[in-house]
């Protein structure tokens, strides 16, 4: 789901550059979602390259698809690059920490619950192959580490996105 969310954001911002009716939506997204999405995009990018890309499982999944790796790079690195460039161009004053952290961690809790639900319904298929071996304590520690990292990425986004005039 983070990739769909990031794709929607990217498409909306690009379309907003040419479609005047989307300008208010783009401004609202920039004000309320740019920094949380920066954190999510970098988490997706680093988690993919750090935890999945070099896993032997990926070689099996790639199989004979010649474009598999291109698609994977576009899905995982592309949004991080776009969101970083978009965030760096912002001049809007960030909304308060509490509001943005509520959006960020609210989404994080939703993602964790959705992942657990999907794993339960699919017989144990988690987003990352190694999670299948986890017990409850391992999941809790993994999720806590993810929440710490996404918070750190969020803190990087604030000075990147706002320069006082």
PDB file of C-alpha atoms in Angstrom:
ATOM      1  CA  UNK A   1       0.000   0.000   0.000  1.00  0.00           C
ATOM      2  CA  UNK A   2       2.739   2.584   0.559  1.00  0.00           C
ATOM      3  CA  UNK A   3       3.664   2.356  -3.127  1.00  0.00           C
ATOM      4  CA  UNK A   4       0.064   3.045  -4.171  1.00  0.00           C
ATOM      5  CA  UNK A   5      -0.114   5.977  -1.768  1.00  0.00           C
ATOM      6  CA  UNK A   6       3.168   7.389  -3.083  1.00  0.00           C
ATOM      7  CA  UNK A   7       2.074   6.823  -6.710  1.00  0.00           C
ATOM      8  CA  UNK A   8      -1.178   8.730  -6.048  1.00  0.00           C
ATOM      9  CA  UNK A   9       0.750  11.598  -4.451  1.00  0.00           C
ATOM     10  CA  UNK A  10       3.279  11.734  -7.305  1.00  0.00           C
ATOM     11  CA  UNK A  11       0.598  11.631 -10.001  1.00  0.00           C
ATOM     12  CA  UNK A  12      -1.452  14.316  -8.251  1.00  0.00           C
ATOM     13  CA  UNK A  13       1.521  16.660  -7.880  1.00  0.00           C
ATOM     14  CA  UNK A  14       2.531  16.147 -11.535  1.00  0.00           C
ATOM     15  CA  UNK A  15      -1.031  16.672 -12.782  1.00  0.00           C
ATOM     16  CA  UNK A  16      -1.403  19.690 -10.515  1.00  0.00           C
ATOM     17  CA  UNK A  17       1.415  21.357 -12.416  1.00  0.00           C
ATOM     18  CA  UNK A  18      -0.768  21.452 -15.543  1.00  0.00           C
ATOM     19  CA  UNK A  19      -4.377  21.135 -14.336  1.00  0.00           C
ATOM     20  CA  UNK A  20      -5.427  24.295 -12.511  1.00  0.00           C
ATOM     21  CA  UNK A  21      -8.351  22.589 -10.746  1.00  0.00           C
ATOM     22  CA  UNK A  22      -5.908  20.348  -8.860  1.00  0.00           C
ATOM     23  CA  UNK A  23      -3.848  23.230  -7.429  1.00  0.00           C
ATOM     24  CA  UNK A  24      -5.857  23.423  -4.149  1.00  0.00           C
ATOM     25  CA  UNK A  25      -5.500  19.654  -3.641  1.00  0.00           C
ATOM     26  CA  UNK A  26      -1.755  19.847  -4.339  1.00  0.00           C
ATOM     27  CA  UNK A  27      -1.367  22.706  -1.872  1.00  0.00           C
ATOM     28  CA  UNK A  28      -3.257  20.727   0.781  1.00  0.00           C
ATOM     29  CA  UNK A  29      -1.107  17.654   0.114  1.00  0.00           C
ATOM     30  CA  UNK A  30       2.075  19.723   0.313  1.00  0.00           C
ATOM     31  CA  UNK A  31       0.955  21.292   3.575  1.00  0.00           C
ATOM     32  CA  UNK A  32      -0.274  18.139   5.313  1.00  0.00           C
ATOM     33  CA  UNK A  33       1.270  15.106   3.653  1.00  0.00           C
ATOM     34  CA  UNK A  34       4.620  15.974   2.050  1.00  0.00           C
ATOM     35  CA  UNK A  35       6.749  15.420   5.142  1.00  0.00           C
ATOM     36  CA  UNK A  36       5.002  12.231   6.333  1.00  0.00           C
ATOM     37  CA  UNK A  37       5.234  10.879   2.779  1.00  0.00           C
ATOM     38  CA  UNK A  38       8.931  11.785   2.683  1.00  0.00           C
ATOM     39  CA  UNK A  39       9.432   9.584   5.741  1.00  0.00           C
ATOM     40  CA  UNK A  40       7.358   6.752   4.283  1.00  0.00           C
ATOM     41  CA  UNK A  41       9.110   6.900   0.896  1.00  0.00           C
ATOM     42  CA  UNK A  42      12.568   6.661   2.463  1.00  0.00           C
ATOM     43  CA  UNK A  43      11.459   3.860   4.745  1.00  0.00           C
ATOM     44  CA  UNK A  44      10.106   1.958   1.721  1.00  0.00           C
ATOM     45  CA  UNK A  45      13.331   2.569  -0.218  1.00  0.00           C
ATOM     46  CA  UNK A  46      15.733   1.587   2.543  1.00  0.00           C
ATOM     47  CA  UNK A  47      13.618  -1.338   3.735  1.00  0.00           C
ATOM     48  CA  UNK A  48      13.438  -2.707   0.198  1.00  0.00           C
ATOM     49  CA  UNK A  49      17.151  -2.427  -0.538  1.00  0.00           C
ATOM     50  CA  UNK A  50      18.211  -3.403   2.971  1.00  0.00           C
ATOM     51  CA  UNK A  51      15.821  -6.274   3.608  1.00  0.00           C
ATOM     52  CA  UNK A  52      14.493  -7.641   0.330  1.00  0.00           C
ATOM     53  CA  UNK A  53      16.438  -6.706  -2.806  1.00  0.00           C
ATOM     54  CA  UNK A  54      19.389  -9.018  -2.147  1.00  0.00           C
ATOM     55  CA  UNK A  55      17.331 -11.872  -0.695  1.00  0.00           C
ATOM     56  CA  UNK A  56      17.524 -15.167  -2.618  1.00  0.00           C
ATOM     57  CA  UNK A  57      13.730 -15.205  -2.626  1.00  0.00           C
ATOM     58  CA  UNK A  58      13.775 -12.215  -4.996  1.00  0.00           C
ATOM     59  CA  UNK A  59      15.808 -14.153  -7.551  1.00  0.00           C
ATOM     60  CA  UNK A  60      13.078 -16.786  -7.611  1.00  0.00           C
ATOM     61  CA  UNK A  61      10.340 -14.156  -7.880  1.00  0.00           C
ATOM     62  CA  UNK A  62      12.180 -12.348 -10.694  1.00  0.00           C
ATOM     63  CA  UNK A  63      12.272 -15.550 -12.723  1.00  0.00           C
ATOM     64  CA  UNK A  64      12.374 -14.755 -16.412  1.00  0.00           C
ATOM     65  CA  UNK A  65      10.850 -11.263 -16.205  1.00  0.00           C
ATOM     66  CA  UNK A  66      13.445  -9.063 -17.910  1.00  0.00           C
ATOM     67  CA  UNK A  67      11.856  -5.890 -16.529  1.00  0.00           C
ATOM     68  CA  UNK A  68      11.458  -7.152 -12.965  1.00  0.00           C
ATOM     69  CA  UNK A  69      14.428  -5.260 -11.516  1.00  0.00           C
ATOM     70  CA  UNK A  70      13.561  -2.085 -13.426  1.00  0.00           C
ATOM     71  CA  UNK A  71      10.052  -2.212 -11.970  1.00  0.00           C
ATOM     72  CA  UNK A  72      11.411  -2.848  -8.487  1.00  0.00           C
ATOM     73  CA  UNK A  73      13.790   0.122  -8.685  1.00  0.00           C
ATOM     74  CA  UNK A  74      11.004   2.354 -10.037  1.00  0.00           C
ATOM     75  CA  UNK A  75       8.634   1.270  -7.256  1.00  0.00           C
ATOM     76  CA  UNK A  76      11.085   1.592  -4.379  1.00  0.00           C
ATOM     77  CA  UNK A  77      13.709   4.219  -5.266  1.00  0.00           C
ATOM     78  CA  UNK A  78      11.648   6.362  -7.638  1.00  0.00           C
ATOM     79  CA  UNK A  79       9.169   7.641  -5.035  1.00  0.00           C
ATOM     80  CA  UNK A  80      11.961   8.481  -2.580  1.00  0.00           C
ATOM     81  CA  UNK A  81      13.752  10.564  -5.212  1.00  0.00           C
ATOM     82  CA  UNK A  82      10.558  12.339  -6.333  1.00  0.00           C
ATOM     83  CA  UNK A  83       9.266  13.022  -2.836  1.00  0.00           C
ATOM     84  CA  UNK A  84      12.680  14.317  -1.757  1.00  0.00           C
ATOM     85  CA  UNK A  85      12.849  16.727  -4.707  1.00  0.00           C
ATOM     86  CA  UNK A  86       9.248  17.807  -4.164  1.00  0.00           C
ATOM     87  CA  UNK A  87       9.750  18.275  -0.425  1.00  0.00           C
ATOM     88  CA  UNK A  88      12.894  20.347  -1.007  1.00  0.00           C
ATOM     89  CA  UNK A  89      10.990  22.762  -3.266  1.00  0.00           C
ATOM     90  CA  UNK A  90       8.308  23.486  -0.653  1.00  0.00           C
ATOM     91  CA  UNK A  91       8.126  26.898   0.918  1.00  0.00           C
ATOM     92  CA  UNK A  92       4.944  26.380   2.945  1.00  0.00           C
ATOM     93  CA  UNK A  93       5.298  26.493   6.698  1.00  0.00           C
ATOM     94  CA  UNK A  94       4.939  22.936   7.991  1.00  0.00           C
ATOM     95  CA  UNK A  95       1.843  22.194   9.986  1.00  0.00           C
ATOM     96  CA  UNK A  96       2.477  21.313  13.594  1.00  0.00           C
ATOM     97  CA  UNK A  97       4.501  18.292  14.621  1.00  0.00           C
ATOM     98  CA  UNK A  98       1.498  16.714  16.329  1.00  0.00           C
ATOM     99  CA  UNK A  99      -0.684  16.861  13.234  1.00  0.00           C
ATOM    100  CA  UNK A 100       1.941  15.417  10.903  1.00  0.00           C
ATOM    101  CA  UNK A 101       3.029  12.754  13.383  1.00  0.00           C
ATOM    102  CA  UNK A 102      -0.615  11.775  13.826  1.00  0.00           C
ATOM    103  CA  UNK A 103      -0.896  11.324  10.041  1.00  0.00           C
ATOM    104  CA  UNK A 104       2.407   9.442   9.873  1.00  0.00           C
ATOM    105  CA  UNK A 105       1.909   7.112  12.816  1.00  0.00           C
ATOM    106  CA  UNK A 106      -1.815   6.735  12.110  1.00  0.00           C
ATOM    107  CA  UNK A 107      -0.891   5.414   8.697  1.00  0.00           C
ATOM    108  CA  UNK A 108       1.812   3.237  10.300  1.00  0.00           C
ATOM    109  CA  UNK A 109      -0.682   1.625  12.677  1.00  0.00           C
ATOM    110  CA  UNK A 110      -3.111   1.082   9.791  1.00  0.00           C
ATOM    111  CA  UNK A 111      -0.320  -0.526   7.733  1.00  0.00           C
ATOM    112  CA  UNK A 112       0.648  -2.851  10.585  1.00  0.00           C
ATOM    113  CA  UNK A 113      -2.954  -3.930  11.166  1.00  0.00           C
ATOM    114  CA  UNK A 114      -3.532  -4.392   7.439  1.00  0.00           C
ATOM    115  CA  UNK A 115      -0.327  -6.449   7.093  1.00  0.00           C
ATOM    116  CA  UNK A 116      -1.333  -8.661  10.040  1.00  0.00           C
ATOM    117  CA  UNK A 117      -4.818  -9.111   8.586  1.00  0.00           C
ATOM    118  CA  UNK A 118      -3.432 -10.010   5.146  1.00  0.00           C
ATOM    119  CA  UNK A 119      -0.918 -12.417   6.714  1.00  0.00           C
ATOM    120  CA  UNK A 120      -3.702 -14.073   8.680  1.00  0.00           C
ATOM    121  CA  UNK A 121      -5.981 -14.353   5.640  1.00  0.00           C
ATOM    122  CA  UNK A 122      -3.196 -15.673   3.366  1.00  0.00           C
ATOM    123  CA  UNK A 123      -1.944 -18.310   5.747  1.00  0.00           C
ATOM    124  CA  UNK A 124       1.133 -16.467   6.961  1.00  0.00           C
ATOM    125  CA  UNK A 125       2.454 -14.436   4.000  1.00  0.00           C
ATOM    126  CA  UNK A 126       3.962 -11.239   5.424  1.00  0.00           C
ATOM    127  CA  UNK A 127       5.335  -8.258   3.458  1.00  0.00           C
ATOM    128  CA  UNK A 128       8.913  -9.401   4.126  1.00  0.00           C
ATOM    129  CA  UNK A 129       9.761 -13.089   3.666  1.00  0.00           C
ATOM    130  CA  UNK A 130      11.754 -13.331   6.913  1.00  0.00           C
ATOM    131  CA  UNK A 131       8.705 -12.231   8.955  1.00  0.00           C
ATOM    132  CA  UNK A 132       7.124 -15.645   8.466  1.00  0.00           C
ATOM    133  CA  UNK A 133       9.561 -17.016  11.077  1.00  0.00           C
ATOM    134  CA  UNK A 134       8.787 -14.255  13.607  1.00  0.00           C
ATOM    135  CA  UNK A 135       7.019 -14.801  16.887  1.00  0.00           C
ATOM    136  CA  UNK A 136       4.912 -12.025  18.425  1.00  0.00           C
ATOM    137  CA  UNK A 137       7.875 -10.501  20.289  1.00  0.00           C
ATOM    138  CA  UNK A 138       9.941 -10.386  17.078  1.00  0.00           C
ATOM    139  CA  UNK A 139       7.103  -8.593  15.264  1.00  0.00           C
ATOM    140  CA  UNK A 140       6.803  -6.076  18.106  1.00  0.00           C
ATOM    141  CA  UNK A 141      10.541  -5.306  18.088  1.00  0.00           C
ATOM    142  CA  UNK A 142      10.633  -5.084  14.274  1.00  0.00           C
ATOM    143  CA  UNK A 143       7.639  -2.726  14.258  1.00  0.00           C
ATOM    144  CA  UNK A 144       9.164  -0.575  17.006  1.00  0.00           C
ATOM    145  CA  UNK A 145      12.417  -0.241  15.053  1.00  0.00           C
ATOM    146  CA  UNK A 146      10.440   0.702  11.915  1.00  0.00           C
ATOM    147  CA  UNK A 147       8.510   3.359  13.878  1.00  0.00           C
ATOM    148  CA  UNK A 148      11.762   4.831  15.217  1.00  0.00           C
ATOM    149  CA  UNK A 149      13.285   5.007  11.736  1.00  0.00           C
ATOM    150  CA  UNK A 150      10.203   6.543  10.149  1.00  0.00           C
ATOM    151  CA  UNK A 151      10.217   9.168  12.919  1.00  0.00           C
ATOM    152  CA  UNK A 152      13.853   9.976  12.190  1.00  0.00           C
ATOM    153  CA  UNK A 153      13.131  10.295   8.464  1.00  0.00           C
ATOM    154  CA  UNK A 154      10.269  12.630   9.340  1.00  0.00           C
ATOM    155  CA  UNK A 155      12.601  14.828  11.411  1.00  0.00           C
ATOM    156  CA  UNK A 156      14.929  15.111   8.389  1.00  0.00           C
ATOM    157  CA  UNK A 157      12.014  16.257   6.227  1.00  0.00           C
ATOM    158  CA  UNK A 158      11.152  19.346   8.264  1.00  0.00           C
ATOM    159  CA  UNK A 159      14.309  21.403   7.735  1.00  0.00           C
ATOM    160  CA  UNK A 160      14.523  20.084   4.161  1.00  0.00           C
ATOM    161  CA  UNK A 161      11.044  21.391   3.362  1.00  0.00           C
ATOM    162  CA  UNK A 162      10.977  24.815   4.950  1.00  0.00           C
ATOM    163  CA  UNK A 163      13.251  27.750   4.544  1.00  0.00           C
ATOM    164  CA  UNK A 164      12.235  30.918   6.349  1.00  0.00           C
ATOM    165  CA  UNK A 165      11.789  33.915   4.107  1.00  0.00           C
TER     166      UNK A 165
END
